[in-house]
Amino acid sequence: RGLKHVRLVDAAWIWTEHHSRRLRVKLTVARDLVGASGSTYVTCLQQSLVVEYVVRTRNCDACNKVAAKDTWQAKVQVRQKTEHPRTLLALEQHMLKHQKSRVALREVKRVGDGLDFIFGRRQDAHRFALGVCALAPCKCKASSSLVSANAKTGTSNVRHVWAVEIAPLCRDDLVLLPKGVAPSLPPLVLVSRIGASLHLVDPASGAAAEVTAEQYWRNPFPPLGTKR
């Protein structure tokens, strides 16, 4: 009922166990009562009572979305169709070094030929997809789908997906170049380094060339041999 008709005289904490999740407060309230009409006497009534509060824990709204199933907002699907996904392992080590990606990341799911990275915000997923494309020659495709919409408030729930396919090549792989990809190199070359583009080298002459991701996906070529 509150303290509208009484005044608070004293308040004191009552000790409780830390794990009890109980907070007890002893309150002392008082109220003045005027006697009958014409009387100058004032009677003060005072009473003490104990108020007990129960502490109940709950998750925040963001944590509830994480705990609930299938409530993601942004996902990056990284795929590499190769026998030994060394590029995915390098991607994992890169994430361990960069704390920002780990904080923004909510969950990682392993699938048949890659990984699914789930993020809480679209901006974080887009930034992560761009980072993957900077580590290896990738083909990225973005899509979005409407889950639900509220016409009254003008809000909508949209899911964003980035499908990133990494070239099935690793360092020290032996490849057979298609005609016209690297005219300065012979057909059989080795992959010396992988980044945003492929760095190829001729083991006989030491000649090197660079193949961009756009050039590779225009005419992709699989490895003939892979280092184990």
Short mmCIF file of C-alpha atoms in Angstrom, two decimals:
data_model
loop_
_atom_site.label_atom_id
_atom_site.label_comp_id
_atom_site.label_asym_id
_atom_site.label_seq_id
_atom_site.Cartn_x
_atom_site.Cartn_y
_atom_site.Cartn_z
CA ARG A 1 0.00 0.00 0.00
CA GLY A 2 3.02 2.28 0.24
CA LEU A 3 3.75 4.99 2.82
CA LYS A 4 0.99 7.45 2.00
CA HIS A 5 -0.66 7.50 5.42
CA VAL A 6 2.38 6.78 7.58
CA ARG A 7 5.89 8.16 7.87
CA LEU A 8 9.09 6.15 7.89
CA VAL A 9 10.94 6.40 11.18
CA ASP A 10 13.76 3.90 10.74
CA ALA A 11 15.03 1.27 8.29
CA ALA A 12 17.72 -1.34 8.90
CA TRP A 13 19.07 -4.34 7.02
CA ILE A 14 18.73 -7.79 8.58
CA TRP A 15 21.67 -10.07 7.84
CA THR A 16 21.00 -13.09 5.63
CA GLU A 17 23.18 -15.73 3.99
CA HIS A 18 24.72 -14.63 0.69
CA HIS A 19 23.43 -17.68 -1.17
CA SER A 20 19.88 -17.41 0.20
CA ARG A 21 18.84 -14.81 -2.42
CA ARG A 22 16.82 -13.05 0.25
CA LEU A 23 16.97 -9.38 1.26
CA ARG A 24 15.30 -8.52 4.57
CA VAL A 25 14.69 -4.98 5.76
CA LYS A 26 13.25 -3.98 9.13
CA LEU A 27 11.04 -0.89 8.76
CA THR A 28 9.62 1.24 11.55
CA VAL A 29 6.64 3.39 10.63
CA ALA A 30 4.58 5.81 12.66
CA ARG A 31 1.34 7.76 12.39
CA ASP A 32 -0.12 10.55 14.49
CA LEU A 33 -3.75 10.24 15.57
CA VAL A 34 -5.61 13.31 16.75
CA GLY A 35 -8.05 12.82 19.60
CA ALA A 36 -11.75 13.70 19.62
CA SER A 37 -12.93 17.08 18.43
CA GLY A 38 -11.82 19.81 20.78
CA SER A 39 -9.03 17.68 22.27
CA THR A 40 -5.42 18.86 22.03
CA TYR A 41 -3.90 15.42 22.64
CA VAL A 42 -2.07 13.67 19.74
CA THR A 43 -1.41 9.98 19.91
CA CYS A 44 1.54 8.54 18.00
CA LEU A 45 1.24 4.93 16.87
CA GLN A 46 4.44 3.18 15.94
CA GLN A 47 4.96 -0.26 14.46
CA SER A 48 7.90 -2.31 13.18
CA LEU A 49 7.67 -4.84 10.38
CA VAL A 50 10.04 -6.94 8.29
CA VAL A 51 9.93 -6.73 4.51
CA GLU A 52 11.53 -9.60 2.59
CA TYR A 53 12.68 -9.37 -1.04
CA VAL A 54 13.41 -12.43 -3.15
CA VAL A 55 16.14 -12.12 -5.79
CA ARG A 56 15.20 -13.90 -8.99
CA THR A 57 17.73 -14.18 -11.82
CA ARG A 58 16.81 -13.79 -15.47
CA ASN A 59 18.59 -13.46 -18.78
CA CYS A 60 18.65 -10.31 -20.83
CA ASP A 61 16.77 -10.20 -24.13
CA ALA A 62 19.94 -10.79 -26.16
CA CYS A 63 20.84 -13.87 -24.10
CA ASN A 64 17.31 -15.23 -24.47
CA LYS A 65 17.66 -15.00 -28.25
CA VAL A 66 20.93 -16.91 -28.08
CA ALA A 67 19.44 -19.61 -25.85
CA ALA A 68 16.39 -20.02 -28.05
CA LYS A 69 16.71 -22.27 -31.09
CA ASP A 70 16.89 -20.96 -34.64
CA THR A 71 16.71 -17.25 -33.79
CA TRP A 72 19.86 -16.08 -35.58
CA GLN A 73 19.92 -12.87 -37.60
CA ALA A 74 23.12 -13.17 -39.65
CA LYS A 75 25.10 -16.18 -40.81
CA VAL A 76 28.28 -16.72 -42.81
CA GLN A 77 28.50 -20.13 -44.49
CA VAL A 78 32.15 -20.93 -45.27
CA ARG A 79 32.73 -23.91 -47.54
CA GLN A 80 35.87 -25.50 -48.98
CA LYS A 81 35.56 -28.65 -51.05
CA THR A 82 38.91 -30.29 -50.42
CA GLU A 83 40.28 -33.38 -48.72
CA HIS A 84 42.25 -31.46 -46.09
CA PRO A 85 40.68 -28.11 -45.14
CA ARG A 86 43.92 -26.41 -44.12
CA THR A 87 42.50 -23.03 -45.08
CA LEU A 88 39.68 -23.46 -42.57
CA LEU A 89 42.23 -24.33 -39.89
CA ALA A 90 44.17 -21.18 -40.76
CA LEU A 91 40.92 -19.22 -40.51
CA GLU A 92 40.37 -20.62 -37.03
CA GLN A 93 43.85 -19.51 -35.93
CA HIS A 94 43.19 -16.07 -37.39
CA MET A 95 40.02 -15.74 -35.32
CA LEU A 96 41.86 -16.72 -32.14
CA LYS A 97 44.30 -13.86 -32.67
CA HIS A 98 41.61 -11.25 -33.32
CA GLN A 99 39.50 -10.70 -30.22
CA LYS A 100 36.88 -8.54 -32.00
CA SER A 101 35.67 -11.39 -34.20
CA ARG A 102 35.38 -13.70 -31.20
CA VAL A 103 33.29 -11.21 -29.24
CA ALA A 104 30.86 -10.61 -32.11
CA LEU A 105 30.58 -14.32 -32.90
CA ARG A 106 27.73 -16.16 -31.22
CA GLU A 107 28.08 -19.74 -32.40
CA VAL A 108 30.07 -21.92 -34.77
CA LYS A 109 28.49 -25.00 -36.33
CA ARG A 110 30.49 -27.62 -38.20
CA VAL A 111 28.88 -28.99 -41.34
CA GLY A 112 30.02 -31.50 -43.93
CA ASP A 113 32.44 -29.40 -45.99
CA GLY A 114 32.82 -26.24 -43.93
CA LEU A 115 31.66 -24.12 -41.01
CA ASP A 116 28.67 -21.92 -40.24
CA PHE A 117 29.45 -18.74 -38.30
CA ILE A 118 26.42 -17.18 -36.60
CA PHE A 119 26.44 -13.52 -35.59
CA GLY A 120 24.00 -11.31 -33.73
CA ARG A 121 24.33 -8.32 -36.06
CA ARG A 122 24.39 -7.98 -39.83
CA GLN A 123 27.38 -5.61 -39.72
CA ASP A 124 29.55 -8.13 -37.87
CA ALA A 125 28.71 -10.92 -40.32
CA HIS A 126 29.44 -8.71 -43.32
CA ARG A 127 32.79 -7.65 -41.84
CA PHE A 128 33.67 -11.28 -41.17
CA ALA A 129 32.80 -12.33 -44.73
CA LEU A 130 35.08 -9.60 -46.09
CA GLY A 131 37.84 -10.83 -43.79
CA VAL A 132 37.53 -14.38 -45.10
CA CYS A 133 37.77 -13.11 -48.68
CA ALA A 134 41.01 -11.35 -47.73
CA LEU A 135 42.56 -14.60 -46.46
CA ALA A 136 41.88 -16.79 -49.50
CA PRO A 137 40.42 -16.57 -53.03
CA CYS A 138 36.69 -16.74 -52.36
CA LYS A 139 33.40 -16.52 -54.16
CA CYS A 140 30.88 -14.69 -51.98
CA LYS A 141 27.14 -14.42 -52.46
CA ALA A 142 24.83 -12.50 -50.11
CA SER A 143 21.13 -13.14 -49.67
CA SER A 144 18.37 -12.16 -47.27
CA SER A 145 14.96 -13.54 -46.36
CA LEU A 146 12.01 -12.01 -44.55
CA VAL A 147 11.00 -14.00 -41.46
CA SER A 148 8.22 -11.80 -40.09
CA ALA A 149 6.90 -8.25 -40.39
CA ASN A 150 4.75 -5.99 -38.25
CA ALA A 151 2.65 -3.60 -40.34
CA LYS A 152 1.56 -1.54 -37.32
CA THR A 153 5.04 -0.68 -36.06
CA GLY A 154 6.76 -0.89 -39.43
CA THR A 155 9.38 -3.36 -38.18
CA SER A 156 10.51 -6.60 -39.74
CA ASN A 157 12.70 -9.58 -38.91
CA VAL A 158 15.17 -10.24 -41.74
CA ARG A 159 17.83 -12.94 -41.89
CA HIS A 160 21.03 -12.33 -43.81
CA VAL A 161 23.23 -15.10 -45.20
CA TRP A 162 26.64 -14.89 -46.83
CA ALA A 163 27.68 -18.00 -48.74
CA VAL A 164 31.48 -17.96 -49.02
CA GLU A 165 33.18 -20.67 -51.09
CA ILE A 166 36.95 -20.91 -50.67
CA ALA A 167 39.09 -22.14 -53.55
CA PRO A 168 39.98 -25.83 -53.00
CA LEU A 169 43.70 -25.08 -53.03
CA CYS A 170 46.26 -25.06 -50.27
CA ARG A 171 49.89 -24.10 -49.99
CA ASP A 172 52.38 -26.40 -51.84
CA ASP A 173 49.63 -27.91 -54.02
CA LEU A 174 50.54 -29.03 -57.52
CA VAL A 175 48.14 -27.60 -60.10
CA LEU A 176 47.65 -27.80 -63.86
CA LEU A 177 46.90 -24.34 -65.17
CA PRO A 178 44.23 -23.91 -67.83
CA LYS A 179 45.27 -22.16 -71.00
CA GLY A 180 45.53 -18.39 -70.67
CA VAL A 181 45.44 -18.17 -66.85
CA ALA A 182 49.16 -17.40 -66.38
CA PRO A 183 50.91 -17.17 -69.78
CA SER A 184 54.32 -16.58 -68.19
CA LEU A 185 54.30 -19.95 -66.40
CA PRO A 186 54.34 -23.54 -67.64
CA PRO A 187 51.21 -25.69 -67.16
CA LEU A 188 52.51 -27.49 -64.04
CA VAL A 189 53.23 -25.12 -61.14
CA LEU A 190 53.12 -25.05 -57.34
CA VAL A 191 51.02 -22.85 -55.08
CA SER A 192 53.57 -20.88 -53.07
CA ARG A 193 51.24 -18.69 -51.04
CA ILE A 194 47.51 -18.06 -50.63
CA GLY A 195 45.94 -14.74 -49.76
CA ALA A 196 43.32 -12.65 -51.47
CA SER A 197 44.90 -14.05 -54.67
CA LEU A 198 46.89 -17.17 -55.60
CA HIS A 199 50.67 -16.94 -55.82
CA LEU A 200 52.11 -19.55 -58.19
CA VAL A 201 55.72 -20.51 -58.79
CA ASP A 202 57.53 -22.66 -61.34
CA PRO A 203 59.77 -25.07 -59.34
CA ALA A 204 62.16 -25.45 -62.28
CA SER A 205 62.84 -21.82 -63.19
CA GLY A 206 61.61 -19.99 -60.09
CA ALA A 207 59.30 -17.79 -62.13
CA ALA A 208 56.28 -16.53 -60.20
CA ALA A 209 52.88 -15.19 -61.11
CA GLU A 210 49.75 -14.03 -59.33
CA VAL A 211 46.20 -15.13 -60.11
CA THR A 212 43.42 -13.00 -58.65
CA ALA A 213 40.25 -14.47 -57.19
CA GLU A 214 38.23 -13.16 -60.13
CA GLN A 215 40.57 -14.86 -62.62
CA TYR A 216 40.47 -18.12 -60.71
CA TRP A 217 36.69 -18.36 -60.42
CA ARG A 218 36.31 -17.42 -64.07
CA ASN A 219 38.21 -20.61 -64.95
CA PRO A 220 38.70 -22.70 -61.77
CA PHE A 221 41.16 -25.57 -61.63
CA PRO A 222 41.49 -28.31 -58.95
CA PRO A 223 44.80 -29.48 -57.47
CA LEU A 224 46.60 -32.45 -58.99
CA GLY A 225 48.47 -33.23 -55.79
CA THR A 226 48.18 -32.07 -52.19
CA LYS A 227 50.84 -32.06 -49.50
CA ARG A 228 49.88 -34.23 -46.54
#
